[in-house]
Amino acid sequence: MNPQTLINELQSYGLRLVDPNAGAPSRRGGAGPSDHKGLVVNGVTIMAPVHTASAFASPYTALAPDADGSSVVEKDGRRVGTVSFPVNPKFYDLETADGIPYKQIALLHGTDVLATTVLQNCIRYESRRKTCRFCSIGQSLAAGRTVAHKTPAQLAEVAKAAVELDGVRHMVMTTGTPNRTDRGAAVLAESAAAVKAAVDLPIQAQCEPPDDDAWFQKLRDSGVDALGMHMEAVSPSVREAIMPGKAEVSVERYLEAFKAAVPVFGHGQVSSYILAGLGDSTEEILAMSRTLIDIGVYPFVVPFVPIAGTPLEDHPAPQPAFMHDILQPLGEMLNEAGMTRDSIKAGCGRCGACSSLSTYEKSAKAAPAEAC
């Protein structure tokens, strides 16, 4: 099977595991895409759903790894490829002086990304009327897998260890939204400054657009190299239905914030997560992606993953063909703009594991005629 097709289908349908303990632990709950496990497919690191309802019914199964760590993948009992699993990071075995396991402070995403939710609480999540229907930020806290507020000192300690022990190459700091003013920018700036004082590690910070554009320079001055402000959905009707609280920050405000942030961080160093499959059409996602690219923002389009325990747990994941119809022209747009994954200093777009977008960038570069 074509590796690009295999990646698309694994991320849409999910994967059943004969050996759930193979490689690094899977991720459950928390902010952002979740219920995944890291895999390497044809040299490309991806995150594939393994704990979702669709994954339990997936036609794809990864057999137990062999002696070299590779695992045969079958579709309906027929071999279609092989995958390998990132190894369990060494820093997971450590804990802080006050007895908190490092893996409750930050986690390995993909193969070389350290990720943390600095504040595990969110003003949106605390109201059933305002919460983002797809979000599970409170689940990992309730399960005791994390702590509510990671201090700057804790983050610096763990980041230094992850670089020295496991070769981590960049870091993602996200946060629940603590207020309606800076919307998390203040705590992210404080955290980034502490990490940069301890270790030379590129950092992406992620928050909603703050009320004052001056925060962008403050974040940059603190050591943040790249910024993520995630729209998730692009049309007002879908935003209001899926994330009524977050939709109070309008699309227009996001675009204003992007235009203010790009001169601070640089062309392609500001990005926005777009979750395909929430209700936006192919045309709406591509039109918004065009707008973002023209501003200098990298649109990181990923397939929506319905997470157990959320209001959208039974919402279907997008079909692979739907993702292909978005990602193929988007890959061409990004190549034309000189704004590809490998040009991003840090963050989700740089990692790329939650989407097959980077493979479309590569294929468009290699064979633009065939991509038409």
CSV table of C-alpha atoms in Angstrom, one decimal:
chain,number,residue,atom,x,y,z
A,1,MET,CA,0.0,0.0,0.0
A,2,ASN,CA,1.2,3.5,-0.8
A,3,PRO,CA,2.6,5.0,2.5
A,4,GLN,CA,0.7,8.2,2.1
A,5,THR,CA,-2.6,6.2,1.8
A,6,LEU,CA,-1.6,4.0,4.7
A,7,ILE,CA,-1.0,7.1,7.0
A,8,ASN,CA,-4.2,8.7,6.0
A,9,GLU,CA,-6.2,5.6,6.7
A,10,LEU,CA,-4.5,4.9,10.0
A,11,GLN,CA,-5.2,8.4,11.2
A,12,SER,CA,-8.9,8.3,10.1
A,13,TYR,CA,-9.7,4.7,11.1
A,14,GLY,CA,-7.3,4.2,13.9
A,15,LEU,CA,-5.3,1.1,14.8
A,16,ARG,CA,-5.8,-2.0,16.9
A,17,LEU,CA,-2.7,-3.2,18.8
A,18,VAL,CA,-1.9,-6.8,19.5
A,19,ASP,CA,0.7,-5.5,22.0
A,20,PRO,CA,-0.6,-2.2,23.6
A,21,ASN,CA,2.7,-1.9,25.5
A,22,ALA,CA,4.9,-1.7,22.4
A,23,GLY,CA,7.1,1.3,22.4
A,24,ALA,CA,6.4,4.6,24.2
A,25,PRO,CA,3.1,4.7,26.1
A,26,SER,CA,0.1,6.0,24.3
A,27,ARG,CA,-1.5,9.3,25.3
A,28,ARG,CA,-5.0,9.6,26.8
A,29,GLY,CA,-7.0,12.7,27.7
A,30,GLY,CA,-5.5,16.1,28.0
A,31,ALA,CA,-5.5,19.1,25.7
A,32,GLY,CA,-5.3,18.8,22.0
A,33,PRO,CA,-5.5,15.6,19.9
A,34,SER,CA,-5.4,12.6,22.2
A,35,ASP,CA,-6.1,8.9,22.6
A,36,HIS,CA,-3.1,8.3,20.2
A,37,LYS,CA,0.0,6.3,20.0
A,38,GLY,CA,3.2,7.2,18.1
A,39,LEU,CA,4.2,5.2,15.1
A,40,VAL,CA,6.9,5.5,12.4
A,41,VAL,CA,5.6,4.6,8.9
A,42,ASN,CA,8.1,4.6,6.0
A,43,GLY,CA,10.3,7.0,8.0
A,44,VAL,CA,7.4,9.4,8.8
A,45,THR,CA,6.4,9.7,12.5
A,46,ILE,CA,2.6,9.9,13.0
A,47,MET,CA,0.2,9.7,15.8
A,48,ALA,CA,-2.6,7.2,15.2
A,49,PRO,CA,-5.8,6.8,17.3
A,50,VAL,CA,-5.7,3.7,19.4
A,51,HIS,CA,-8.2,4.4,22.2
A,52,THR,CA,-11.2,5.7,20.2
A,53,ALA,CA,-14.4,3.8,19.3
A,54,SER,CA,-13.3,3.9,15.6
A,55,ALA,CA,-10.0,2.4,16.5
A,56,PHE,CA,-11.6,-0.5,18.3
A,57,ALA,CA,-13.5,-1.2,15.0
A,58,SER,CA,-10.6,-0.4,12.7
A,59,PRO,CA,-9.8,-2.8,9.8
A,60,TYR,CA,-6.1,-2.1,10.7
A,61,THR,CA,-4.2,-4.2,13.2
A,62,ALA,CA,-0.5,-3.9,14.3
A,63,LEU,CA,0.9,-7.3,15.2
A,64,ALA,CA,3.3,-7.8,18.1
A,65,PRO,CA,6.8,-6.3,17.3
A,66,ASP,CA,9.5,-8.6,16.2
A,67,ALA,CA,13.1,-8.6,17.5
A,68,ASP,CA,14.1,-5.5,15.6
A,69,GLY,CA,11.1,-3.5,16.9
A,70,SER,CA,9.1,-3.5,13.7
A,71,SER,CA,5.5,-4.6,13.5
A,72,VAL,CA,3.5,-5.9,10.6
A,73,VAL,CA,0.3,-4.0,9.9
A,74,GLU,CA,-2.7,-5.9,8.5
A,75,LYS,CA,-5.9,-4.6,7.0
A,76,ASP,CA,-8.7,-7.1,7.3
A,77,GLY,CA,-6.1,-9.8,7.8
A,78,ARG,CA,-3.9,-8.9,4.8
A,79,ARG,CA,-0.4,-7.5,5.2
A,80,VAL,CA,-0.2,-3.9,4.0
A,81,GLY,CA,3.0,-2.6,5.6
A,82,THR,CA,5.1,-2.3,8.6
A,83,VAL,CA,5.5,0.2,11.4
A,84,SER,CA,7.9,0.8,14.3
A,85,PHE,CA,7.2,2.5,17.6
A,86,PRO,CA,9.2,5.3,19.3
A,87,VAL,CA,11.0,3.9,22.4
A,88,ASN,CA,10.0,4.8,25.9
A,89,PRO,CA,12.0,8.0,26.8
A,90,LYS,CA,14.5,7.8,29.6
A,91,PHE,CA,13.3,11.0,31.2
A,92,TYR,CA,10.0,9.2,32.1
A,93,ASP,CA,11.9,7.3,34.7
A,94,LEU,CA,12.8,10.4,36.7
A,95,GLU,CA,10.9,12.6,39.2
A,96,THR,CA,11.4,16.0,40.7
A,97,ALA,CA,12.8,16.7,44.1
A,98,ASP,CA,9.3,16.9,45.5
A,99,GLY,CA,8.4,13.5,44.1
A,100,ILE,CA,6.4,14.4,40.9
A,101,PRO,CA,7.2,12.1,38.0
A,102,TYR,CA,8.6,13.9,35.0
A,103,LYS,CA,6.0,12.4,32.7
A,104,GLN,CA,3.3,14.3,34.7
A,105,ILE,CA,5.1,17.5,33.8
A,106,ALA,CA,5.7,16.9,30.1
A,107,LEU,CA,5.4,14.1,27.6
A,108,LEU,CA,7.2,12.9,24.5
A,109,HIS,CA,5.1,13.5,21.3
A,110,GLY,CA,6.2,11.8,18.1
A,111,THR,CA,9.9,11.0,18.4
A,112,ASP,CA,11.7,14.3,19.4
A,113,VAL,CA,9.1,16.7,20.7
A,114,LEU,CA,8.5,17.6,24.4
A,115,ALA,CA,4.9,18.7,25.0
A,116,THR,CA,3.2,20.1,28.0
A,117,THR,CA,0.0,21.8,29.0
A,118,VAL,CA,1.2,24.4,31.5
A,119,LEU,CA,-2.2,25.1,32.9
A,120,GLN,CA,-4.5,22.0,32.9
A,121,ASN,CA,-7.6,24.1,33.8
A,122,CYS,CA,-9.6,26.2,31.3
A,123,ILE,CA,-12.4,28.7,31.8
A,124,ARG,CA,-14.2,27.2,28.7
A,125,TYR,CA,-14.0,23.6,30.1
A,126,GLU,CA,-15.7,24.6,33.4
A,127,SER,CA,-19.0,25.5,31.7
A,128,ARG,CA,-21.0,22.9,29.9
A,129,ARG,CA,-22.5,25.6,27.7
A,130,LYS,CA,-19.1,27.1,26.8
A,131,THR,CA,-16.8,24.1,26.6
A,132,CYS,CA,-15.3,23.0,23.3
A,133,ARG,CA,-17.2,19.8,22.5
A,134,PHE,CA,-14.0,17.9,21.4
A,135,CYS,CA,-11.8,18.9,24.4
A,136,SER,CA,-10.6,16.5,27.1
A,137,ILE,CA,-8.3,18.8,28.9
A,138,GLY,CA,-9.7,17.8,32.3
A,139,GLN,CA,-9.5,14.0,31.8
A,140,SER,CA,-5.8,13.5,32.5
A,141,LEU,CA,-5.9,15.7,35.5
A,142,ALA,CA,-8.9,13.9,37.0
A,143,ALA,CA,-7.1,10.6,36.3
A,144,GLY,CA,-4.0,11.7,38.2
A,145,ARG,CA,-1.7,11.6,35.1
A,146,THR,CA,-0.7,15.2,35.3
A,147,VAL,CA,-0.7,18.3,37.6
A,148,ALA,CA,-2.9,21.4,37.3
A,149,HIS,CA,-0.1,23.9,37.0
A,150,LYS,CA,3.5,23.1,36.0
A,151,THR,CA,5.9,25.6,37.5
A,152,PRO,CA,8.6,27.3,35.4
A,153,ALA,CA,11.2,25.5,37.5
A,154,GLN,CA,9.6,22.1,36.9
A,155,LEU,CA,9.4,22.7,33.2
A,156,ALA,CA,13.0,23.8,32.9
A,157,GLU,CA,14.2,20.7,34.9
A,158,VAL,CA,12.2,18.3,32.7
A,159,ALA,CA,13.1,20.0,29.4
A,160,LYS,CA,16.8,19.9,30.3
A,161,ALA,CA,16.6,16.2,31.1
A,162,ALA,CA,14.6,15.4,27.9
A,163,VAL,CA,17.3,17.1,25.8
A,164,GLU,CA,20.2,15.5,27.5
A,165,LEU,CA,18.8,12.0,27.9
A,166,ASP,CA,16.5,11.6,24.8
A,167,GLY,CA,17.7,14.1,22.2
A,168,VAL,CA,14.5,16.1,22.2
A,169,ARG,CA,14.8,18.8,19.6
A,170,HIS,CA,11.9,21.2,20.2
A,171,MET,CA,9.1,21.9,22.7
A,172,VAL,CA,5.4,22.7,22.6
A,173,MET,CA,3.8,24.6,25.5
A,174,THR,CA,0.0,24.9,25.4
A,175,THR,CA,-2.4,26.0,28.1
A,176,GLY,CA,-6.0,26.0,29.1
A,177,THR,CA,-7.4,29.5,28.8
A,178,PRO,CA,-7.2,31.1,32.3
A,179,ASN,CA,-8.9,34.4,31.6
A,180,ARG,CA,-10.4,36.7,28.9
A,181,THR,CA,-7.4,39.1,28.8
A,182,ASP,CA,-4.0,37.6,28.1
A,183,ARG,CA,-5.6,34.2,27.6
A,184,GLY,CA,-2.6,32.4,28.9
A,185,ALA,CA,0.2,34.4,27.2
A,186,ALA,CA,1.5,35.5,30.6
A,187,VAL,CA,2.0,32.0,32.0
A,188,LEU,CA,3.5,30.9,28.7
A,189,ALA,CA,6.0,33.7,28.7
A,190,GLU,CA,7.1,33.0,32.3
A,191,SER,CA,7.5,29.3,31.5
A,192,ALA,CA,9.4,29.8,28.2
A,193,ALA,CA,11.9,32.1,29.9
A,194,ALA,CA,12.7,29.5,32.6
A,195,VAL,CA,13.2,26.7,30.0
A,196,LYS,CA,15.4,28.9,27.8
A,197,ALA,CA,17.6,29.8,30.8
A,198,ALA,CA,18.1,26.1,31.5
A,199,VAL,CA,18.6,24.7,27.9
A,200,ASP,CA,18.8,25.8,24.3
A,201,LEU,CA,15.6,24.4,23.0
A,202,PRO,CA,13.3,25.9,20.3
A,203,ILE,CA,9.8,26.5,21.8
A,204,GLN,CA,6.3,26.9,20.4
A,205,ALA,CA,3.7,28.5,22.7
A,206,GLN,CA,0.0,28.0,22.0
A,207,CYS,CA,-2.9,30.1,23.3
A,208,GLU,CA,-6.0,32.0,22.1
A,209,PRO,CA,-5.3,35.5,20.7
A,210,PRO,CA,-4.6,37.8,23.7
A,211,ASP,CA,-6.6,41.0,24.1
A,212,ASP,CA,-3.4,43.1,23.5
A,213,ASP,CA,-1.1,42.5,20.6
A,214,ALA,CA,1.8,43.6,22.7
A,215,TRP,CA,1.8,40.1,24.2
A,216,PHE,CA,3.4,38.8,21.0
A,217,GLN,CA,6.6,40.7,21.5
A,218,LYS,CA,6.6,39.8,25.2
A,219,LEU,CA,6.3,36.1,24.2
A,220,ARG,CA,9.1,36.5,21.7
A,221,ASP,CA,11.3,38.3,24.2
A,222,SER,CA,10.8,35.5,26.7
A,223,GLY,CA,12.3,33.0,24.3
A,224,VAL,CA,9.3,31.7,22.4
A,225,ASP,CA,10.4,30.9,18.8
A,226,ALA,CA,7.0,30.1,17.2
A,227,LEU,CA,3.4,30.7,18.1
A,228,GLY,CA,0.2,28.7,17.6
A,229,MET,CA,-3.2,30.3,17.8
A,230,HIS,CA,-5.6,27.5,16.9
A,231,MET,CA,-8.9,28.2,15.1
A,232,GLU,CA,-9.9,24.5,15.1
A,233,ALA,CA,-13.0,25.2,13.0
A,234,VAL,CA,-13.1,28.0,10.3
A,235,SER,CA,-16.8,28.8,9.6
A,236,PRO,CA,-18.8,30.8,12.2
A,237,SER,CA,-21.7,28.3,12.3
A,238,VAL,CA,-19.4,25.3,13.0
A,239,ARG,CA,-17.4,27.3,15.6
A,240,GLU,CA,-20.5,28.4,17.4
A,241,ALA,CA,-21.9,24.8,17.4
A,242,ILE,CA,-18.7,23.0,18.4
A,243,MET,CA,-16.9,25.5,20.6
A,244,PRO,CA,-19.4,28.1,21.8
A,245,GLY,CA,-17.1,29.7,24.3
A,246,LYS,CA,-14.1,29.9,22.1
A,247,ALA,CA,-16.2,31.2,19.2
A,248,GLU,CA,-16.6,34.4,21.3
A,249,VAL,CA,-13.2,35.2,19.9
A,250,SER,CA,-14.2,35.9,16.3
A,251,VAL,CA,-12.6,34.8,13.1
A,252,GLU,CA,-11.9,38.4,12.5
A,253,ARG,CA,-10.0,38.8,15.7
A,254,TYR,CA,-7.9,35.7,14.9
A,255,LEU,CA,-7.0,37.2,11.5
A,256,GLU,CA,-6.1,40.5,13.1
A,257,ALA,CA,-3.9,38.7,15.7
A,258,PHE,CA,-2.2,36.6,12.9
A,259,LYS,CA,-1.4,39.8,11.1
A,260,ALA,CA,0.1,41.3,14.2
A,261,ALA,CA,2.0,38.2,15.2
A,262,VAL,CA,3.7,37.3,11.9
A,263,PRO,CA,6.0,40.3,11.8
A,264,VAL,CA,7.2,39.4,15.4
A,265,PHE,CA,7.8,35.7,14.9
A,266,GLY,CA,8.5,35.6,11.2
A,267,HIS,CA,6.9,34.2,8.0
A,268,GLY,CA,5.7,30.7,8.6
A,269,GLN,CA,6.5,30.7,12.4
A,270,VAL,CA,2.9,31.4,13.4
A,271,SER,CA,0.5,28.5,12.8
A,272,SER,CA,-3.1,27.5,13.4
A,273,TYR,CA,-4.6,24.0,14.0
A,274,ILE,CA,-7.6,23.3,11.9
A,275,LEU,CA,-9.6,20.1,12.7
A,276,ALA,CA,-11.0,18.7,9.6
A,277,GLY,CA,-14.2,16.7,10.1
A,278,LEU,CA,-16.1,18.9,12.5
A,279,GLY,CA,-18.4,20.2,9.8
A,280,ASP,CA,-16.4,22.7,7.7
A,281,SER,CA,-16.4,21.8,4.0
A,282,THR,CA,-13.4,21.1,1.9
A,283,GLU,CA,-13.9,24.5,0.2
A,284,GLU,CA,-14.2,26.4,3.5
A,285,ILE,CA,-11.0,24.8,4.9
A,286,LEU,CA,-9.0,25.5,1.7
A,287,ALA,CA,-10.3,29.1,1.5
A,288,MET,CA,-9.2,29.8,5.1
A,289,SER,CA,-5.9,28.1,4.5
A,290,ARG,CA,-5.3,30.3,1.5
A,291,THR,CA,-6.1,33.4,3.6
A,292,LEU,CA,-3.7,32.2,6.4
A,293,ILE,CA,-0.9,31.4,4.0
A,294,ASP,CA,-1.2,34.9,2.4
A,295,ILE,CA,-0.8,36.4,5.9
A,296,GLY,CA,2.2,34.2,6.5
A,297,VAL,CA,0.5,31.7,8.8
A,298,TYR,CA,1.0,27.9,8.5
A,299,PRO,CA,-2.4,26.1,8.4
A,300,PHE,CA,-1.9,22.8,10.2
A,301,VAL,CA,-4.9,20.7,9.0
A,302,VAL,CA,-5.4,17.5,11.0
A,303,PRO,CA,-8.1,14.9,11.0
A,304,PHE,CA,-10.5,15.3,13.9
A,305,VAL,CA,-10.2,12.4,16.5
A,306,PRO,CA,-13.4,11.8,18.6
A,307,ILE,CA,-12.2,11.3,22.1
A,308,ALA,CA,-14.0,9.1,24.6
A,309,GLY,CA,-15.7,11.0,27.4
A,310,THR,CA,-16.3,14.1,25.4
A,311,PRO,CA,-19.6,15.3,23.9
A,312,LEU,CA,-18.3,14.4,20.4
A,313,GLU,CA,-17.1,10.9,21.3
A,314,ASP,CA,-19.6,9.4,18.8
A,315,HIS,CA,-18.9,12.0,16.1
A,316,PRO,CA,-17.4,10.2,13.1
A,317,ALA,CA,-13.7,10.8,12.1
A,318,PRO,CA,-13.2,12.2,8.6
A,319,GLN,CA,-12.9,9.8,5.8
A,320,PRO,CA,-9.4,9.4,4.2
A,321,ALA,CA,-10.7,10.7,0.9
A,322,PHE,CA,-11.9,13.9,2.5
A,323,MET,CA,-8.5,14.4,4.1
A,324,HIS,CA,-6.8,13.7,0.7
A,325,ASP,CA,-9.0,16.3,-1.1
A,326,ILE,CA,-7.9,18.9,1.4
A,327,LEU,CA,-4.2,18.0,1.9
A,328,GLN,CA,-3.2,17.6,-1.7
A,329,PRO,CA,-4.0,21.2,-2.8
A,330,LEU,CA,-2.9,22.5,0.6
A,331,GLY,CA,0.5,20.8,0.2
A,332,GLU,CA,0.9,22.6,-3.2
A,333,MET,CA,-0.1,25.9,-1.7
A,334,LEU,CA,2.5,25.6,1.1
A,335,ASN,CA,5.3,24.6,-1.3
A,336,GLU,CA,4.5,27.6,-3.5
A,337,ALA,CA,4.6,29.9,-0.5
A,338,GLY,CA,7.9,28.4,0.8
A,339,MET,CA,6.1,27.6,4.0
A,340,THR,CA,6.7,23.9,4.7
A,341,ARG,CA,7.1,21.8,7.9
A,342,ASP,CA,10.9,21.8,7.7
A,343,SER,CA,11.0,25.6,7.8
A,344,ILE,CA,9.2,25.9,11.1
A,345,LYS,CA,11.4,26.3,14.2
A,346,ALA,CA,9.2,24.4,16.7
A,347,GLY,CA,5.8,23.1,17.4
A,348,CYS,CA,3.0,21.0,16.1
A,349,GLY,CA,3.5,21.9,12.4
A,350,ARG,CA,7.3,21.1,12.8
A,351,CYS,CA,6.5,17.7,14.3
A,352,GLY,CA,3.7,17.0,11.8
A,353,ALA,CA,2.7,13.7,13.4
A,354,CYS,CA,-1.0,14.4,13.9
A,355,SER,CA,-1.5,14.9,10.1
A,356,SER,CA,-0.2,13.5,6.9
A,357,LEU,CA,0.2,17.0,5.5
A,358,SER,CA,4.0,16.9,5.4
A,359,THR,CA,3.9,13.9,3.0
A,360,TYR,CA,1.8,16.0,0.6
A,361,GLU,CA,4.4,18.8,0.9
A,362,LYS,CA,7.1,16.3,-0.1
A,363,SER,CA,5.1,14.8,-2.9
A,364,ALA,CA,4.2,18.2,-4.4
A,365,LYS,CA,7.9,19.1,-4.4
A,366,ALA,CA,8.9,15.8,-6.0
A,367,ALA,CA,6.3,15.6,-8.7
A,368,PRO,CA,4.2,18.8,-9.1
A,369,ALA,CA,2.7,17.6,-12.4
A,370,GLU,CA,1.3,14.4,-10.9
A,371,ALA,CA,-0.2,16.3,-8.0
A,372,CYS,CA,-2.7,18.1,-10.3
